[in-house]
């Protein structure tokens, strides 16, 4: 008897556990572009083009390798609209012994798949998700008995476990973390190698036409689509990053620049998250660059920490704290997402630029996501559910397993501090230090009160004050509360008044 192997749109690698041991003569691979996955949030148009085109290219590869593939395009007359409907149909046609699928990346889909066995009356086998280095239970084992779940210690365990950047039992260079060396901004216009781009082929062209018609109401621009859509292309992106940008990755990791979100970042998140690249090959390429003196330790460690540390950690964190994480709102933030998150129409230049980058490219780098967009969402008290939905739909690399820990736990402190020991809140001076956004802003970053004052300045102190009961006894916040008591009382009063006025304007959707 045959088996049916369902390959999801973010499981595009021949090494996936679900593809091992497949009988090419009898088993059927099932792949489907479906409405349920493409619209559970209104994904950025470029993300849908990327996923559908990468799926179509992967199906071709599977056929070339001799697999039997049943592929359903979004606009084909026999498309049934949901993964379940296609699996049900395939079960009726082939009467398989079992349906096989690798563990999906999102809780909502896992919950659905877990019901299939009883609904279909056929075995459904869920294999482990080998797009990650750590097994899923690794986080739970590590977390057992802990009250705090700091990434740094999880990361060290994985360094020891994998031997990456290790000399025996000790970290290369004697330190685990070189973040202190990674905080430079650009002093003058930098000469940065451009990001890798790829010609649109006939397959991608067809998908672009489809998305233009079917998803016209979704956020984002489709102009200048240039992402890799095959593993071979994604490997080129990786190689180019290692050769041209890894050297300075660390140094400028936190820097921001108007009109350029790409900088010295790797731009591989979307490929890792769809299986076009596997994490260990990326990490070994970075380790190899270090071993061959092509990149310094601060850059290589910084890069390896993002993937071996943060990426593995947030994935473990997600499964450990779901489904509860979804409903967390520790700071009781209730404000609606302002319109400018969609339109970029705000006088705050940093926010306008980051939304424009996001709209244009389905990409913004980490510090734009964390310290501009996220910082604003935190300081303004935006409601976690709305903020999560926005982040989940606007970025090409967004899947709930990675988006939600970053948004709810890292940005919004909505989980009450399992991930972060204090909120990532900052005034305008941080943005000014790390970017050139303030130079062409309507507001003045130096001013703390008044019509021209940078809103991040007064919102910061308003946030600190209105959450006093939550943070006053946090040792990492003590200094901030001490500083506040030393500040001029009238100035503090004016800042709170300015913040109140600003937040009322925001609620009324007036331009700010
Ligand atoms: P680089 O800066 O070159 O980093 C290399 C890789 O490290 C990334 O590709 C990614 O795989 C990994 N990485 C780095 N930081 C993180 C992190 N905090 N969590 C997990 N992996 C990390 N990343 C996503 O992949 N999908 C998301 O939906 C997503 N949402 C985010 C939302 C917020 C609010 C924040 C603050 C961060 C989010 N990140 C997300 C993490 C990070 O911003 C992106 O991974 C990164 O910007 C992708 O660009 P890059 O490939 O050029 O990354
Ligand atoms: C993101 C995405 C999109 C846009 N479309 C599809 C699709 O049509 N078919 C499919 O199998 N997968 C798609 N995906 C990826 C899934 O949403 C992803 O597998 C789940 O969110 C679990 O991570
Ligand atoms: Fe952003 Fe304030 Fe700088 Fe304007 S002045 S760009 S609002 S940080």
mmCIF file of C-alpha atoms in Angstrom, residues 24 37-38 76 116 128 165 168 182-183 230 238 243 266 294 402 417 502:
data_model
loop_
_atom_site.group_PDB
_atom_site.id
_atom_site.type_symbol
_atom_site.label_atom_id
_atom_site.label_comp_id
_atom_site.label_asym_id
_atom_site.label_seq_id
_atom_site.Cartn_x
_atom_site.Cartn_y
_atom_site.Cartn_z
ATOM 1 C CA UNK A 24 9.240 6.433 -5.201
ATOM 2 C CA UNK A 37 -2.769 29.019 4.453
ATOM 3 C CA UNK A 38 -2.529 32.028 2.180
ATOM 4 C CA UNK A 76 -6.478 25.359 -10.741
ATOM 5 C CA UNK A 116 -7.052 14.297 10.935
ATOM 6 C CA UNK A 128 10.030 15.651 13.909
ATOM 7 C CA UNK A 165 33.120 28.097 18.185
ATOM 8 C CA UNK A 168 37.576 21.905 23.946
ATOM 9 C CA UNK A 182 28.792 45.010 18.042
ATOM 10 C CA UNK A 183 27.205 48.412 18.562
ATOM 11 C CA UNK A 230 15.296 27.630 -5.146
ATOM 12 C CA UNK A 238 24.511 32.564 1.763
ATOM 13 C CA UNK A 243 32.240 36.419 1.307
ATOM 14 C CA UNK A 266 22.465 38.065 5.776
ATOM 15 C CA UNK A 294 37.923 35.612 6.581
ATOM 16 C CA UNK A 402 9.382 32.854 15.475
ATOM 17 C CA UNK A 417 9.434 38.546 31.526
ATOM 18 C CA UNK A 502 -0.072 62.388 21.635
#
